[in-house]
Short mmCIF file of C-alpha atoms and ligand atoms in Angstrom, two decimals:
data_model
loop_
_atom_site.label_atom_id
_atom_site.label_comp_id
_atom_site.label_asym_id
_atom_site.label_seq_id
_atom_site.Cartn_x
_atom_site.Cartn_y
_atom_site.Cartn_z
CA UNK A 22 -67.53 -92.36 -124.05
CA UNK A 23 -66.66 -89.91 -121.26
CA UNK A 24 -67.36 -86.26 -122.15
CA UNK A 25 -67.41 -82.91 -120.38
CA UNK A 26 -70.87 -81.60 -121.15
CA UNK A 27 -72.86 -78.42 -120.68
CA UNK A 28 -75.80 -80.62 -119.79
CA UNK A 29 -78.05 -78.04 -118.13
CA UNK A 30 -78.67 -74.32 -118.67
CA UNK A 31 -77.02 -73.38 -115.40
CA UNK A 32 -73.53 -72.86 -113.92
CA UNK A 33 -71.19 -75.86 -114.20
CA UNK A 34 -70.05 -78.67 -116.49
CA UNK A 35 -70.74 -82.36 -116.06
CA UNK A 36 -68.48 -85.35 -116.82
CA UNK A 37 -70.91 -87.94 -118.19
CA UNK A 38 -71.38 -90.72 -120.73
CA UNK A 39 -72.22 -89.78 -124.34
CA UNK A 40 -72.44 -91.85 -127.51
CA UNK A 41 -69.25 -91.98 -129.64
CA UNK A 42 -69.92 -89.65 -132.64
CA UNK A 43 -70.63 -91.25 -136.03
CA UNK A 44 -68.45 -89.91 -138.79
CA UNK A 45 -69.46 -88.91 -142.33
CA UNK A 46 -67.55 -89.69 -145.56
CA UNK A 47 -65.32 -86.58 -145.23
CA UNK A 48 -64.69 -86.82 -141.48
CA UNK A 49 -62.19 -88.50 -139.19
CA UNK A 50 -62.67 -89.82 -135.66
CA UNK A 51 -59.98 -88.67 -133.24
CA UNK A 52 -59.17 -90.34 -129.91
CA UNK A 53 -58.48 -87.36 -127.67
CA UNK A 54 -55.31 -87.49 -125.56
CA UNK A 55 -54.96 -83.96 -124.13
CA UNK A 56 -57.07 -80.81 -124.13
CA UNK A 57 -56.51 -77.21 -123.06
CA UNK A 58 -58.96 -75.21 -120.96
CA UNK A 59 -59.73 -71.86 -122.62
CA UNK A 60 -61.31 -68.66 -121.29
CA UNK A 61 -64.24 -69.51 -123.58
CA UNK A 62 -64.80 -72.75 -121.65
CA UNK A 63 -64.85 -70.75 -118.42
CA UNK A 64 -67.55 -68.47 -119.90
CA UNK A 65 -69.55 -71.60 -120.74
CA UNK A 66 -69.02 -73.00 -117.24
CA UNK A 67 -70.14 -69.67 -115.71
CA UNK A 68 -73.15 -69.60 -118.06
CA UNK A 69 -72.80 -65.87 -118.54
CA UNK A 70 -74.89 -63.77 -120.88
CA UNK A 71 -72.70 -64.54 -123.92
CA UNK A 72 -72.86 -68.31 -123.23
CA UNK A 73 -76.64 -68.27 -122.78
CA UNK A 74 -77.03 -66.42 -126.07
CA UNK A 75 -74.56 -68.60 -127.99
CA UNK A 76 -74.38 -72.19 -126.74
CA UNK A 77 -77.25 -74.67 -127.27
CA UNK A 78 -77.66 -77.25 -124.47
CA UNK A 79 -76.64 -80.08 -124.28
CA UNK A 80 -73.19 -79.35 -125.71
CA UNK A 81 -69.87 -81.16 -125.35
CA UNK A 82 -67.48 -78.27 -124.66
CA UNK A 83 -63.81 -77.76 -125.57
CA UNK A 84 -61.91 -76.83 -128.70
CA UNK A 85 -58.21 -77.12 -127.82
CA UNK A 86 -57.03 -80.69 -128.36
CA UNK A 87 -54.44 -83.22 -129.48
CA UNK A 88 -55.11 -86.88 -130.19
CA UNK A 89 -54.78 -89.75 -132.61
CA UNK A 90 -56.86 -90.69 -135.65
CA UNK A 91 -58.74 -93.96 -135.04
CA UNK A 92 -61.15 -94.00 -138.02
CA UNK A 93 -61.30 -92.43 -141.49
CA UNK A 94 -64.44 -91.53 -143.47
CA UNK A 95 -64.62 -93.36 -146.80
CA UNK A 96 -63.60 -90.28 -148.85
CA UNK A 97 -60.54 -89.47 -146.73
CA UNK A 98 -57.35 -90.51 -148.50
CA UNK A 99 -54.64 -88.16 -147.28
CA UNK A 100 -54.64 -89.09 -143.57
CA UNK A 101 -54.06 -92.39 -141.80
CA UNK A 102 -55.22 -94.27 -138.72
CA UNK A 103 -52.67 -93.88 -135.90
CA UNK A 104 -51.60 -90.40 -136.98
CA UNK A 105 -51.06 -87.86 -134.16
CA UNK A 106 -53.09 -84.76 -134.88
CA UNK A 107 -54.51 -81.49 -133.67
CA UNK A 108 -56.86 -79.39 -135.76
CA UNK A 109 -58.65 -76.17 -136.52
CA UNK A 110 -61.74 -75.86 -134.35
CA UNK A 111 -63.42 -73.31 -136.62
CA UNK A 112 -65.61 -75.17 -139.10
CA UNK A 113 -66.00 -73.03 -142.20
CA UNK A 114 -68.58 -73.05 -144.97
CA UNK A 115 -67.63 -73.30 -148.62
CA UNK A 116 -70.16 -70.91 -150.16
CA UNK A 117 -69.31 -67.41 -148.98
CA UNK A 118 -67.28 -65.08 -151.15
CA UNK A 119 -64.52 -65.08 -148.48
CA UNK A 120 -64.23 -68.88 -148.49
CA UNK A 121 -64.42 -69.12 -152.26
CA UNK A 122 -61.57 -66.64 -152.55
CA UNK A 123 -59.44 -68.70 -150.13
CA UNK A 124 -59.85 -66.47 -147.07
CA UNK A 125 -61.32 -69.25 -144.98
CA UNK A 126 -60.76 -67.48 -141.64
CA UNK A 127 -63.06 -64.65 -142.75
CA UNK A 128 -66.04 -66.88 -143.56
CA UNK A 129 -69.11 -65.35 -141.88
CA UNK A 130 -70.72 -68.82 -141.58
CA UNK A 131 -67.95 -70.09 -139.24
CA UNK A 132 -69.05 -72.44 -136.45
CA UNK A 133 -66.90 -73.39 -133.47
CA UNK A 134 -66.50 -76.86 -132.00
CA UNK A 135 -67.36 -76.89 -128.31
CA UNK A 136 -69.52 -73.78 -128.83
CA UNK A 137 -71.92 -74.31 -131.76
CA UNK A 138 -71.16 -77.97 -132.56
CA UNK A 139 -70.13 -80.89 -130.32
CA UNK A 140 -66.61 -80.33 -129.01
CA UNK A 141 -63.31 -81.90 -127.99
CA UNK A 142 -63.67 -82.42 -124.23
CA UNK A 143 -64.46 -86.09 -124.85
CA UNK A 144 -62.75 -89.40 -125.48
CA UNK A 145 -63.62 -89.10 -129.19
CA UNK A 146 -64.08 -86.14 -131.53
CA UNK A 147 -65.55 -86.11 -135.02
CA UNK A 148 -63.78 -83.56 -137.23
CA UNK A 149 -63.89 -82.83 -140.97
CA UNK A 150 -60.63 -84.14 -142.50
CA UNK A 151 -60.19 -80.63 -143.96
CA UNK A 152 -59.69 -79.30 -140.41
CA UNK A 153 -57.13 -81.88 -139.29
CA UNK A 154 -53.52 -80.76 -138.75
CA UNK A 155 -50.97 -83.62 -138.37
CA UNK A 156 -48.44 -83.09 -135.57
CA UNK A 157 -44.71 -83.31 -136.32
CA UNK A 158 -42.62 -85.48 -133.95
CA UNK A 159 -41.11 -82.31 -132.45
CA UNK A 160 -44.53 -81.24 -131.12
CA UNK A 161 -45.66 -83.39 -128.16
CA UNK A 162 -49.36 -83.84 -127.33
CA UNK A 163 -49.25 -81.34 -124.45
CA UNK A 164 -48.19 -78.61 -126.91
CA UNK A 165 -50.50 -79.99 -129.60
CA UNK A 166 -53.35 -79.38 -127.16
CA UNK A 167 -52.69 -75.63 -127.04
CA UNK A 168 -52.07 -74.89 -130.72
CA UNK A 169 -55.44 -73.11 -130.94
CA UNK A 170 -54.45 -70.30 -128.53
CA UNK A 171 -50.84 -70.36 -129.76
CA UNK A 172 -52.37 -69.84 -133.21
CA UNK A 173 -54.24 -66.77 -131.90
CA UNK A 174 -50.92 -65.44 -130.61
CA UNK A 175 -49.10 -66.21 -133.88
CA UNK A 176 -51.84 -64.75 -136.08
CA UNK A 177 -51.82 -61.53 -134.02
CA UNK A 178 -48.04 -61.26 -133.67
CA UNK A 179 -47.38 -61.85 -137.38
CA UNK A 180 -49.98 -59.30 -138.49
CA UNK A 181 -47.26 -56.67 -138.79
CA UNK A 182 -43.54 -56.97 -139.47
CA UNK A 183 -41.81 -57.14 -136.05
CA UNK A 184 -38.18 -57.41 -137.15
CA UNK A 185 -36.20 -54.76 -135.29
CA UNK A 186 -39.38 -53.16 -133.93
CA UNK A 187 -40.30 -52.19 -130.38
CA UNK A 188 -43.39 -54.16 -129.42
CA UNK A 189 -45.93 -53.53 -126.64
CA UNK A 190 -48.18 -56.39 -125.57
CA UNK A 191 -51.04 -55.50 -123.20
CA UNK A 192 -52.25 -58.52 -121.18
CA UNK A 193 -49.98 -61.32 -119.90
CA UNK A 194 -52.62 -64.03 -120.10
CA UNK A 195 -51.53 -67.27 -121.79
CA UNK A 196 -52.03 -65.75 -125.25
CA UNK A 197 -50.14 -62.53 -124.48
CA UNK A 198 -47.25 -64.53 -123.04
CA UNK A 199 -47.08 -66.80 -126.10
CA UNK A 200 -47.25 -63.73 -128.38
CA UNK A 201 -44.28 -62.29 -126.49
CA UNK A 202 -42.29 -65.46 -127.16
CA UNK A 203 -43.24 -65.30 -130.85
CA UNK A 204 -42.29 -61.61 -131.13
CA UNK A 205 -38.89 -62.41 -129.65
CA UNK A 206 -38.47 -65.48 -131.90
CA UNK A 207 -39.09 -63.48 -135.09
CA UNK A 208 -36.64 -60.72 -134.19
CA UNK A 209 -38.36 -57.84 -132.41
CA UNK A 210 -36.02 -55.34 -130.69
CA UNK A 211 -37.70 -54.62 -127.33
CA UNK A 212 -40.73 -56.63 -126.21
CA UNK A 213 -42.64 -55.14 -123.27
CA UNK A 214 -45.63 -56.92 -121.77
CA UNK A 215 -48.05 -55.30 -119.33
CA UNK A 216 -50.56 -56.66 -116.83
CA UNK A 217 -51.94 -55.84 -113.39
CA UNK A 218 -51.48 -59.44 -112.19
CA UNK A 219 -47.94 -59.98 -110.85
CA UNK A 220 -48.15 -63.79 -110.96
CA UNK A 221 -48.74 -63.63 -114.69
CA UNK A 222 -46.01 -61.06 -115.27
CA UNK A 223 -43.58 -63.33 -113.40
CA UNK A 224 -44.67 -66.22 -115.63
CA UNK A 225 -44.16 -64.05 -118.74
CA UNK A 226 -40.62 -63.27 -117.63
CA UNK A 227 -39.86 -66.98 -117.19
CA UNK A 228 -41.37 -68.10 -120.52
CA UNK A 229 -40.06 -65.35 -122.80
CA UNK A 230 -37.15 -62.93 -122.95
CA UNK A 231 -39.33 -59.86 -122.36
CA UNK A 232 -39.70 -56.86 -120.06
CA UNK A 233 -42.74 -57.36 -117.79
CA UNK A 234 -44.39 -54.18 -116.50
CA UNK A 235 -47.03 -54.07 -113.77
CA UNK A 236 -49.05 -51.03 -114.84
CA UNK A 237 -50.80 -50.94 -111.46
CA UNK A 238 -47.52 -49.97 -109.81
CA UNK A 239 -45.04 -49.02 -112.56
CA UNK A 240 -44.96 -46.15 -115.05
CA UNK A 241 -44.87 -47.41 -118.64
CA UNK A 242 -43.30 -44.16 -119.90
CA UNK A 243 -40.40 -44.58 -117.46
CA UNK A 244 -39.80 -48.12 -118.71
CA UNK A 245 -39.92 -46.88 -122.28
CA UNK A 246 -37.24 -44.25 -121.74
CA UNK A 247 -35.14 -46.66 -119.66
CA UNK A 248 -35.09 -48.98 -122.69
CA UNK A 249 -33.98 -46.10 -124.88
CA UNK A 250 -37.09 -45.73 -127.02
CA UNK A 251 -37.41 -42.16 -128.18
CA UNK A 252 -41.01 -41.81 -129.25
CA UNK A 253 -42.87 -44.98 -128.41
CA UNK A 254 -43.72 -48.49 -129.54
CA UNK A 255 -43.86 -49.37 -133.24
CA UNK A 256 -46.29 -52.27 -132.91
CA UNK A 257 -48.95 -53.01 -130.28
CA UNK A 258 -50.60 -56.39 -129.64
CA UNK A 259 -53.74 -55.92 -127.52
CA UNK A 260 -54.35 -59.15 -125.60
CA UNK A 261 -56.21 -58.09 -122.45
CA UNK A 262 -59.67 -57.06 -123.65
CA UNK A 263 -59.33 -54.22 -121.14
CA UNK A 264 -60.30 -50.69 -122.24
CA UNK A 265 -57.70 -48.98 -120.04
CA UNK A 266 -55.00 -51.19 -121.50
CA UNK A 267 -56.04 -50.21 -125.02
CA UNK A 268 -56.07 -46.51 -124.08
CA UNK A 269 -52.61 -46.84 -122.60
CA UNK A 270 -51.42 -48.60 -125.74
CA UNK A 271 -52.66 -45.85 -128.06
CA UNK A 272 -50.91 -43.32 -125.83
CA UNK A 273 -47.64 -45.27 -125.93
CA UNK A 274 -47.46 -45.77 -129.72
CA UNK A 275 -45.25 -43.89 -132.20
CA UNK A 276 -46.96 -41.86 -134.92
CA UNK A 277 -47.71 -44.32 -137.70
CA UNK A 278 -47.86 -47.17 -135.16
CA UNK A 279 -49.69 -50.40 -135.92
CA UNK A 280 -51.99 -52.23 -133.50
CA UNK A 281 -53.36 -55.77 -133.81
CA UNK A 282 -56.32 -56.38 -131.50
CA UNK A 283 -57.15 -59.88 -130.26
CA UNK A 284 -58.57 -58.97 -126.85
CA UNK A 285 -62.34 -58.76 -126.72
CA UNK A 286 -63.60 -55.67 -124.85
CA UNK A 287 -66.72 -56.21 -122.74
CA UNK A 288 -68.91 -53.87 -124.79
CA UNK A 289 -68.73 -50.69 -126.83
CA UNK A 290 -65.53 -49.06 -125.72
CA UNK A 291 -64.90 -45.35 -125.32
CA UNK A 292 -61.82 -44.62 -127.43
CA UNK A 293 -60.20 -41.25 -128.00
CA UNK A 294 -60.35 -41.29 -131.80
CA UNK A 295 -58.50 -37.97 -131.97
CA UNK A 296 -55.30 -39.62 -130.85
CA UNK A 297 -55.73 -42.48 -133.29
CA UNK A 298 -56.35 -40.08 -136.20
CA UNK A 299 -53.58 -37.59 -135.42
CA UNK A 300 -51.08 -40.37 -134.69
CA UNK A 301 -52.10 -42.07 -137.98
CA UNK A 302 -52.44 -45.41 -136.20
CA UNK A 303 -53.48 -48.54 -138.10
CA UNK A 304 -55.72 -50.96 -136.16
CA UNK A 305 -56.40 -54.52 -137.29
CA UNK A 306 -58.96 -56.80 -135.61
CA UNK A 307 -57.98 -60.45 -135.29
CA UNK A 308 -60.34 -63.39 -135.04
CA UNK A 309 -59.07 -66.96 -134.72
CA UNK A 310 -56.25 -68.22 -136.88
CA UNK A 311 -55.55 -67.84 -140.61
CA UNK A 312 -56.68 -71.15 -142.07
CA UNK A 313 -54.20 -72.70 -142.59
CA UNK A 314 -51.33 -70.26 -142.99
CA UNK A 315 -51.09 -69.65 -139.21
CA UNK A 316 -50.82 -73.42 -138.63
CA UNK A 317 -47.94 -73.84 -141.09
CA UNK A 318 -46.03 -70.90 -139.62
CA UNK A 319 -46.67 -71.97 -136.00
CA UNK A 320 -45.50 -75.57 -136.56
CA UNK A 321 -42.42 -74.36 -138.42
CA UNK A 322 -41.51 -72.06 -135.52
CA UNK A 323 -42.05 -74.85 -132.97
CA UNK A 324 -39.76 -77.10 -135.01
CA UNK A 325 -37.17 -74.32 -135.09
CA UNK A 326 -36.72 -73.40 -131.45
CA UNK A 327 -39.85 -71.52 -130.42
CA UNK A 328 -40.40 -72.78 -126.86
CA UNK A 329 -43.72 -71.91 -125.20
CA UNK A 330 -43.91 -75.05 -123.03
CA UNK A 331 -43.51 -73.02 -119.82
CA UNK A 332 -46.90 -71.37 -120.33
CA UNK A 333 -48.50 -74.67 -119.24
CA UNK A 334 -48.59 -74.35 -115.44
CA UNK A 335 -50.94 -77.24 -114.62
CA UNK A 336 -51.57 -80.70 -116.09
CA UNK A 337 -54.17 -82.99 -114.52
CA UNK A 338 -56.38 -85.97 -115.29
CA UNK A 339 -59.80 -85.03 -116.66
CA UNK A 340 -61.41 -86.44 -113.50
CA UNK A 341 -60.01 -83.33 -111.74
CA UNK A 342 -61.57 -80.93 -114.25
CA UNK A 343 -63.49 -78.99 -111.55
CA UNK A 344 -60.22 -78.12 -109.83
CA UNK A 345 -58.76 -77.04 -113.20
CA UNK A 346 -61.66 -74.68 -113.83
CA UNK A 347 -61.37 -73.34 -110.29
CA UNK A 348 -57.69 -72.51 -110.83
CA UNK A 349 -58.53 -70.84 -114.17
CA UNK A 350 -61.20 -68.73 -112.53
CA UNK A 351 -58.73 -67.53 -109.90
CA UNK A 352 -56.55 -66.04 -112.68
CA UNK A 353 -53.29 -67.31 -111.15
CA UNK A 354 -52.40 -69.87 -113.83
CA UNK A 355 -51.04 -70.10 -117.34
CA UNK A 356 -52.53 -72.81 -119.55
CA UNK A 357 -54.17 -75.81 -117.88
CA UNK A 358 -54.05 -79.11 -119.77
CA UNK A 359 -56.43 -82.01 -119.07
CA UNK A 360 -55.22 -85.55 -119.71
CA UNK A 361 -57.79 -87.97 -121.22
CA UNK A 362 -55.72 -91.19 -121.16
P1 NAD B 25 -56.81 -63.79 -120.08
O1 NAD B 25 -58.09 -63.24 -119.58
O2 NAD B 25 -56.23 -65.01 -119.46
O3 NAD B 25 -55.69 -62.65 -120.04
C1 NAD B 25 -55.97 -61.27 -120.06
C2 NAD B 25 -54.97 -60.58 -119.14
O4 NAD B 25 -55.15 -59.17 -119.25
C3 NAD B 25 -55.14 -60.97 -117.67
O5 NAD B 25 -53.93 -61.52 -117.15
C4 NAD B 25 -55.50 -59.64 -117.01
O6 NAD B 25 -54.98 -59.52 -115.70
C5 NAD B 25 -54.84 -58.65 -117.99
N1 NAD B 25 -55.26 -57.25 -117.79
C6 NAD B 25 -56.37 -56.77 -117.18
N2 NAD B 25 -56.34 -55.44 -117.12
C7 NAD B 25 -55.19 -55.04 -117.71
C8 NAD B 25 -54.60 -53.77 -117.96
N3 NAD B 25 -55.19 -52.62 -117.59
N4 NAD B 25 -53.40 -53.73 -118.59
C9 NAD B 25 -52.79 -54.88 -118.98
N5 NAD B 25 -53.32 -56.11 -118.77
C10 NAD B 25 -54.50 -56.19 -118.14
O7 NAD B 25 -57.02 -64.02 -121.64
P2 NAD B 25 -56.29 -64.94 -122.75
O8 NAD B 25 -56.86 -66.31 -122.75
O9 NAD B 25 -54.80 -64.79 -122.67
O10 NAD B 25 -56.83 -64.18 -124.04
C11 NAD B 25 -56.47 -62.84 -124.29
C12 NAD B 25 -57.62 -62.02 -124.85
O11 NAD B 25 -57.92 -62.49 -126.17
C13 NAD B 25 -58.95 -62.14 -124.09
O12 NAD B 25 -59.60 -60.85 -124.13
C14 NAD B 25 -59.75 -63.14 -124.90
O13 NAD B 25 -61.15 -62.96 -124.75
C15 NAD B 25 -59.31 -62.79 -126.28
N6 NAD B 25 -59.40 -63.86 -127.29
C16 NAD B 25 -59.74 -63.47 -128.55
C17 NAD B 25 -59.77 -64.40 -129.57
C18 NAD B 25 -60.10 -63.94 -130.95
O14 NAD B 25 -60.23 -64.78 -131.84
N7 NAD B 25 -60.21 -62.62 -131.17
C19 NAD B 25 -59.45 -65.74 -129.32
C20 NAD B 25 -59.08 -66.11 -128.02
C21 NAD B 25 -59.04 -65.16 -127.01
ZN1 ZN B 26 -59.42 -71.45 -126.92
#
């Protein structure tokens, strides 16, 4: 089968032939139709320090996918051949206290497809049946291929009650933009999204009913008072991984504000803890998706009018993958979807 492989411990990815994976009794084999390129895949392409430390070579990359089941392991009874599916790319263990108490997303033994185990940028993917999520008719493959990052957005956005609240999102990358659409969908009052990249702010304004703010040129406080907020934002969703953005968020919050942090800062970050303490701010770190609560909520919202389709700015055949990665690296795109048919 064709697969996009980290074949050598150097910059790049290679489209090459690999054996079709053999499935175990509890697995399914999925024929991949569409995949999404993630920032993680770009790290692996670049072969940066994190990738060198984390990814064994050779490795089939990719973890955002939609496809169709073509084979069932002998113990799998609740799925069927021909079913359209996506799935959770975090493979969890069953022995930790967190898993055994049903908090699968907190399992410290979690492994990621396309990072620690062979991934989804391939014609066929082996996945434990436990991880499979069937796609409703209302969710086409192109959206099915980006449920992993939409799930990050949903998990973060639903961490705190947003109904009637003023919400600040820092970072208008694909995940920040989708979180803005979710915040609007569930009934936030004002949703403000910040970035320093005007292309992405323009995209945010087209995809979701939000107020985009370019913090390189605009004053966030002025926007806040223009919108009629007295004290500040009630809820913050940090989706940039940028230390300045986080600082600005803490500054812009009300006392008693709540912050959910998805963005991954580059290292230890200098934070003014005084402000966090005296403002009584609650901070929650977010990793991945709640397994499987996020998936149920996300699919229900998609079936009930949540429209994030506009965040996909490019779709191309997998043969053009190098161009797709180039566009991603330039930071001028939303989601890029590769077509495997
Ligand atoms: P992205 O890199 O595409 O988007 C980040 C955006 O932040 C960019 O548009 C960038 O211009 C913007 N930004 C930079 N400086 C800023 C500033 N001072 N103020 C406001 N915005 C600023 O990333 P993405 O794919 O949308 O993911 C969002 C973040 O979430 C990333 O940090 C990513 O590493 C992280 N992530 C975390 C998890 C998790 O499980 N915790 C999963 C996926 C992604
Ligand atoms: Zn991803």
